[in-house]
Amino acid sequence: MEDVLYQIFSFSVMFGYGLMLGIFLDLYRGIIKGLNIRGIMKNILDILFGIIAGLIGFIILIYTNWVNLRFYIILAILLGFGLYYGLKSRWDNR
């Protein structure tokens, strides 16, 4: 039973990370658009954002499940990210 609770906890944390990743990506895009950054600088910032997001995800994996990357972890991140963008697009269309 303890293993199931551990997996539910890991899934929940990574689902939350997916939601937060969607929010931060949205904020990042807004800042880039607001500051009118284009060209090579935008590409560098995009790569930097990806690296930072990956490092944060890796650190969360270390603390939640000792970097035991399983299919349900990837699924949780994608579901969280997808839920944010699904709700956001519904909210934006109003």
C-alpha positions as a Python dict, from the first residue, in 0.01 Angstrom:
ca = {
    (1, 'M'): (0, 0, 0),
    (2, 'E'): (288, 231, 71),
    (3, 'D'): (414, 198, -287),
    (4, 'V'): (78, 302, -427),
    (5, 'L'): (65, 609, -203),
    (6, 'Y'): (421, 695, -306),
    (7, 'Q'): (327, 670, -674),
    (8, 'I'): (15, 882, -622),
    (9, 'F'): (228, 1144, -446),
    (10, 'S'): (484, 1143, -729),
    (11, 'F'): (209, 1168, -990),
    (12, 'S'): (45, 1459, -804),
    (13, 'V'): (369, 1653, -766),
    (14, 'M'): (462, 1611, -1131),
    (15, 'F'): (107, 1701, -1237),
    (16, 'G'): (148, 2023, -1039),
    (17, 'Y'): (484, 2080, -1206),
    (18, 'G'): (314, 2046, -1545),
    (19, 'L'): (57, 2307, -1446),
    (20, 'M'): (326, 2543, -1318),
    (21, 'L'): (532, 2487, -1632),
    (22, 'G'): (233, 2597, -1841),
    (23, 'I'): (184, 2907, -1629),
    (24, 'F'): (552, 3004, -1643),
    (25, 'L'): (566, 2942, -2018),
    (26, 'D'): (268, 3172, -2061),
    (27, 'L'): (431, 3440, -1845),
    (28, 'Y'): (759, 3403, -2031),
    (29, 'R'): (586, 3443, -2368),
    (30, 'G'): (404, 3753, -2241),
    (31, 'I'): (726, 3910, -2117),
    (32, 'I'): (908, 3836, -2444),
    (33, 'K'): (619, 3979, -2644),
    (34, 'G'): (586, 4283, -2416),
    (35, 'L'): (955, 4365, -2438),
    (36, 'N'): (947, 4305, -2815),
    (37, 'I'): (1251, 4075, -2810),
    (38, 'R'): (1325, 3912, -3145),
    (39, 'G'): (1594, 3734, -3338),
    (40, 'I'): (1895, 3567, -3184),
    (41, 'M'): (1826, 3708, -2837),
    (42, 'K'): (1482, 3543, -2833),
    (43, 'N'): (1638, 3214, -2941),
    (44, 'I'): (1896, 3235, -2662),
    (45, 'L'): (1627, 3314, -2405),
    (46, 'D'): (1412, 3025, -2533),
    (47, 'I'): (1701, 2783, -2489),
    (48, 'L'): (1773, 2926, -2144),
    (49, 'F'): (1408, 2886, -2045),
    (50, 'G'): (1412, 2524, -2161),
    (51, 'I'): (1729, 2450, -1966),
    (52, 'I'): (1596, 2612, -1649),
    (53, 'A'): (1259, 2432, -1681),
    (54, 'G'): (1442, 2101, -1731),
    (55, 'L'): (1668, 2159, -1432),
    (56, 'I'): (1373, 2246, -1209),
    (57, 'G'): (1193, 1933, -1325),
    (58, 'F'): (1503, 1725, -1257),
    (59, 'I'): (1540, 1872, -907),
    (60, 'I'): (1174, 1798, -835),
    (61, 'L'): (1229, 1441, -957),
    (62, 'I'): (1527, 1404, -724),
    (63, 'Y'): (1328, 1517, -421),
    (64, 'T'): (1004, 1332, -497),
    (65, 'N'): (1109, 993, -632),
    (66, 'W'): (1488, 974, -658),
    (67, 'V'): (1487, 1031, -1037),
    (68, 'N'): (1286, 716, -1095),
    (69, 'L'): (1148, 831, -1431),
    (70, 'R'): (849, 620, -1528),
    (71, 'F'): (579, 654, -1790),
    (72, 'Y'): (323, 786, -1541),
    (73, 'I'): (562, 1070, -1443),
    (74, 'I'): (586, 1189, -1804),
    (75, 'L'): (211, 1143, -1840),
    (76, 'A'): (150, 1354, -1527),
    (77, 'I'): (361, 1641, -1660),
    (78, 'L'): (186, 1629, -1997),
    (79, 'L'): (-159, 1611, -1836),
    (80, 'G'): (-85, 1909, -1610),
    (81, 'F'): (54, 2111, -1898),
    (82, 'G'): (-235, 2009, -2124),
    (83, 'L'): (-496, 2088, -1859),
    (84, 'Y'): (-356, 2437, -1815),
    (85, 'Y'): (-360, 2511, -2186),
    (86, 'G'): (-702, 2350, -2227),
    (87, 'L'): (-850, 2570, -1957),
    (88, 'K'): (-654, 2873, -2072),
    (89, 'S'): (-778, 2849, -2430),
    (90, 'R'): (-1136, 2809, -2306),
    (91, 'W'): (-1086, 3114, -2082),
    (92, 'D'): (-925, 3321, -2361),
    (93, 'N'): (-1214, 3254, -2600),
    (94, 'R'): (-1467, 3428, -2374),
}
